[in-house]
Amino acid sequence: MTSYWRGERVRLRAVETGDGPLLALLSEQEERLGDLLNPPRSAEGWQNRARELATADPSAETWTLVVESRADGTPVGSIGVHRADPRNGWFEYGITIGAEHRRRGYGVEAARLVIRHQFEERRYQKATARVFGHNLPSLELQRRLGFTEEGRLRRHAFLAGRPVDVVLLALFAEDFAARHGGLARD
């Protein structure tokens, strides 16, 4: 068996203290796609953020990993669990793949690894994702993974001077197993 955190195309690794420039680039690219606009952060601020993530407790319920290409070790994005409710058995994840690396299967494979981990090792029963209604590539990614739309929060966020919808999606452990294999639970 190969590493649990490796697929055919990607390897997931911990954030390192030197990943500040990567986090800054991914944030800037997400901003161009219409993600939430935050005030600029300094290079030192991004280094501090990378340091926070690098020293975070790996057994915590929320965490962030870097997505690397297995072909050459290039960081291509990040993925993480941003909210989790272990009592009720659900978690929310998010993923960002750099613009020059999209549509190569990195996102689907990284998401499968994280979702499988949460279902099989952490025993969550429901994965959730929130996607801006105008972000069609991200909505397509979630649907490819097997997520279904649970609802739409109309005019829920305000971006670039206009209100936008937020789509709520979910995937249950048994549906993930039927589609992607795994989960030998009773």
Tab-separated table of C-alpha atoms in Angstrom:
chain	number	residue	atom	x	y	z
A	1	MET	CA	0.000	0.000	0.000
A	2	THR	CA	1.228	3.490	-0.790
A	3	SER	CA	0.895	6.382	1.606
A	4	TYR	CA	-2.605	7.117	2.797
A	5	TRP	CA	-2.162	10.761	1.766
A	6	ARG	CA	-1.114	10.002	-1.814
A	7	GLY	CA	-3.127	9.394	-4.921
A	8	GLU	CA	-2.058	8.834	-8.519
A	9	ARG	CA	-1.618	12.563	-9.217
A	10	VAL	CA	-1.324	14.242	-5.816
A	11	ARG	CA	0.331	14.036	-2.443
A	12	LEU	CA	-1.144	15.889	0.515
A	13	ARG	CA	1.329	17.311	2.982
A	14	ALA	CA	1.350	19.557	6.021
A	15	VAL	CA	1.702	23.288	5.522
A	16	GLU	CA	5.311	24.368	6.094
A	17	THR	CA	6.410	27.715	7.520
A	18	GLY	CA	7.794	28.695	4.093
A	19	ASP	CA	4.404	28.270	2.362
A	20	GLY	CA	3.388	31.913	2.913
A	21	PRO	CA	3.939	32.863	-0.769
A	22	LEU	CA	1.842	29.873	-1.894
A	23	LEU	CA	-1.021	30.845	0.435
A	24	ALA	CA	-0.836	34.441	-0.836
A	25	LEU	CA	-0.948	33.340	-4.485
A	26	LEU	CA	-3.895	30.995	-3.935
A	27	SER	CA	-5.793	33.714	-2.072
A	28	GLU	CA	-5.162	36.201	-4.879
A	29	GLN	CA	-6.373	33.722	-7.497
A	30	GLU	CA	-9.511	32.916	-5.494
A	31	GLU	CA	-10.197	36.635	-5.219
A	32	ARG	CA	-10.106	36.890	-9.030
A	33	LEU	CA	-12.707	34.108	-9.220
A	34	GLY	CA	-15.060	36.139	-7.063
A	35	ASP	CA	-14.220	34.757	-3.646
A	36	LEU	CA	-14.618	36.893	-0.551
A	37	LEU	CA	-12.552	40.030	-0.786
A	38	ASN	CA	-10.363	40.643	2.239
A	39	PRO	CA	-7.994	43.552	2.829
A	40	PRO	CA	-4.436	42.986	1.573
A	41	ARG	CA	-2.152	40.981	3.847
A	42	SER	CA	1.585	41.631	4.001
A	43	ALA	CA	4.187	39.038	3.057
A	44	GLU	CA	4.939	38.785	6.781
A	45	GLY	CA	1.231	38.284	7.440
A	46	TRP	CA	1.169	35.367	4.987
A	47	GLN	CA	4.291	33.926	6.608
A	48	ASN	CA	2.580	34.201	9.997
A	49	ARG	CA	-0.488	32.429	8.590
A	50	ALA	CA	1.712	29.660	7.187
A	51	ARG	CA	3.460	29.408	10.569
A	52	GLU	CA	0.076	29.117	12.342
A	53	LEU	CA	-1.011	26.320	10.015
A	54	ALA	CA	2.391	24.601	10.206
A	55	THR	CA	2.291	24.475	14.001
A	56	ALA	CA	-1.414	23.629	14.360
A	57	ASP	CA	-2.399	20.449	16.183
A	58	PRO	CA	-2.708	17.748	13.487
A	59	SER	CA	-5.308	15.905	15.559
A	60	ALA	CA	-7.622	18.938	15.694
A	61	GLU	CA	-11.021	18.797	14.016
A	62	THR	CA	-10.059	21.529	11.509
A	63	TRP	CA	-6.849	21.647	9.491
A	64	THR	CA	-5.270	22.640	6.165
A	65	LEU	CA	-2.949	20.691	3.860
A	66	VAL	CA	-0.968	21.559	0.747
A	67	VAL	CA	-1.786	19.670	-2.458
A	68	GLU	CA	1.349	18.733	-4.415
A	69	SER	CA	1.731	17.222	-7.871
A	70	ARG	CA	3.321	13.791	-7.586
A	71	ALA	CA	4.909	14.259	-11.002
A	72	ASP	CA	7.346	16.942	-9.837
A	73	GLY	CA	6.479	17.919	-6.248
A	74	THR	CA	5.080	21.301	-7.269
A	75	PRO	CA	2.506	22.718	-4.830
A	76	VAL	CA	-0.729	23.040	-6.822
A	77	GLY	CA	-3.229	24.063	-4.153
A	78	SER	CA	-4.550	23.645	-0.639
A	79	ILE	CA	-7.382	21.734	0.955
A	80	GLY	CA	-8.776	21.677	4.441
A	81	VAL	CA	-11.544	20.957	6.864
A	82	HIS	CA	-12.842	24.361	7.945
A	83	ARG	CA	-15.764	23.467	10.183
A	84	ALA	CA	-16.558	20.246	11.967
A	85	ASP	CA	-19.238	19.063	14.328
A	86	PRO	CA	-18.130	15.684	15.706
A	87	ARG	CA	-21.185	15.398	17.928
A	88	ASN	CA	-23.558	15.488	14.971
A	89	GLY	CA	-21.111	13.898	12.543
A	90	TRP	CA	-20.646	16.498	9.811
A	91	PHE	CA	-17.714	18.498	8.477
A	92	GLU	CA	-17.230	21.192	5.851
A	93	TYR	CA	-14.252	21.157	3.570
A	94	GLY	CA	-12.810	23.612	1.078
A	95	ILE	CA	-10.288	23.353	-1.709
A	96	THR	CA	-8.297	25.777	-3.844
A	97	ILE	CA	-6.294	24.687	-6.857
A	98	GLY	CA	-3.955	27.199	-8.492
A	99	ALA	CA	-5.169	28.626	-11.801
A	100	GLU	CA	-2.422	27.013	-13.890
A	101	HIS	CA	-3.149	23.576	-12.390
A	102	ARG	CA	-6.933	23.389	-12.743
A	103	ARG	CA	-8.734	20.775	-14.843
A	104	ARG	CA	-5.987	18.183	-14.382
A	105	GLY	CA	-7.707	15.996	-11.779
A	106	TYR	CA	-5.781	17.358	-8.783
A	107	GLY	CA	-8.871	18.758	-7.069
A	108	VAL	CA	-11.011	15.632	-7.399
A	109	GLU	CA	-8.233	13.376	-6.180
A	110	ALA	CA	-7.263	15.604	-3.231
A	111	ALA	CA	-10.914	15.944	-2.200
A	112	ARG	CA	-11.410	12.169	-2.337
A	113	LEU	CA	-8.415	11.621	-0.046
A	114	VAL	CA	-9.643	14.143	2.527
A	115	ILE	CA	-13.272	13.054	2.414
A	116	ARG	CA	-12.297	9.376	2.694
A	117	HIS	CA	-10.150	10.227	5.725
A	118	GLN	CA	-12.983	12.080	7.412
A	119	PHE	CA	-15.491	9.276	6.778
A	120	GLU	CA	-13.275	6.259	7.442
A	121	GLU	CA	-10.849	7.484	10.097
A	122	ARG	CA	-12.742	10.264	11.845
A	123	ARG	CA	-16.159	8.551	11.522
A	124	TYR	CA	-18.047	11.535	10.209
A	125	GLN	CA	-21.232	10.684	8.326
A	126	LYS	CA	-21.765	13.845	6.250
A	127	ALA	CA	-19.471	16.111	4.224
A	128	THR	CA	-20.612	19.607	3.314
A	129	ALA	CA	-19.363	22.323	0.999
A	130	ARG	CA	-20.443	25.898	0.386
A	131	VAL	CA	-19.895	27.311	-3.096
A	132	PHE	CA	-20.778	30.672	-4.583
A	133	GLY	CA	-23.582	30.193	-7.096
A	134	HIS	CA	-21.548	31.810	-9.883
A	135	ASN	CA	-18.560	29.468	-9.397
A	136	LEU	CA	-19.601	26.858	-11.948
A	137	PRO	CA	-16.273	24.945	-12.023
A	138	SER	CA	-16.418	24.421	-8.250
A	139	LEU	CA	-20.051	23.342	-8.404
A	140	GLU	CA	-19.087	20.871	-11.147
A	141	LEU	CA	-16.242	19.517	-8.993
A	142	GLN	CA	-18.576	18.908	-6.050
A	143	ARG	CA	-21.101	17.134	-8.271
A	144	ARG	CA	-18.366	14.933	-9.771
A	145	LEU	CA	-17.528	13.865	-6.235
A	146	GLY	CA	-21.188	12.956	-5.616
A	147	PHE	CA	-22.344	16.012	-3.655
A	148	THR	CA	-25.946	17.060	-4.087
A	149	GLU	CA	-27.436	20.476	-3.569
A	150	GLU	CA	-29.247	20.815	-0.259
A	151	GLY	CA	-30.162	24.429	-0.633
A	152	ARG	CA	-29.350	27.852	-1.930
A	153	LEU	CA	-28.929	30.893	0.268
A	154	ARG	CA	-30.100	33.623	-2.044
A	155	ARG	CA	-28.207	36.911	-1.969
A	156	HIS	CA	-26.279	35.596	1.021
A	157	ALA	CA	-22.858	37.144	0.339
A	158	PHE	CA	-21.862	40.523	-1.017
A	159	LEU	CA	-19.038	40.498	-3.586
A	160	ALA	CA	-17.767	43.203	-5.920
A	161	GLY	CA	-20.680	45.468	-5.117
A	162	ARG	CA	-23.442	42.920	-5.641
A	163	PRO	CA	-25.204	40.186	-3.690
A	164	VAL	CA	-24.508	36.582	-4.705
A	165	ASP	CA	-26.023	33.210	-3.859
A	166	VAL	CA	-24.282	30.545	-1.791
A	167	VAL	CA	-25.049	26.936	-2.713
A	168	LEU	CA	-25.029	24.372	0.112
A	169	LEU	CA	-24.002	20.863	-0.922
A	170	ALA	CA	-23.681	17.597	0.966
A	171	LEU	CA	-22.371	14.077	0.538
A	172	PHE	CA	-23.158	11.207	2.914
A	173	ALA	CA	-20.634	8.519	3.849
A	174	GLU	CA	-22.654	5.679	2.303
A	175	ASP	CA	-23.069	7.590	-0.975
A	176	PHE	CA	-19.323	8.289	-1.057
A	177	ALA	CA	-18.601	4.571	-0.497
A	178	ALA	CA	-21.004	3.507	-3.239
A	179	ARG	CA	-19.381	5.909	-5.682
A	180	HIS	CA	-15.705	5.727	-4.660
A	181	GLY	CA	-15.373	2.510	-2.614
A	182	GLY	CA	-14.399	1.987	0.995
A	183	LEU	CA	-16.245	2.280	4.313
A	184	ALA	CA	-16.450	-1.211	5.711
A	185	ARG	CA	-18.706	-0.115	8.614
A	186	ASP	CA	-21.678	-1.982	9.976
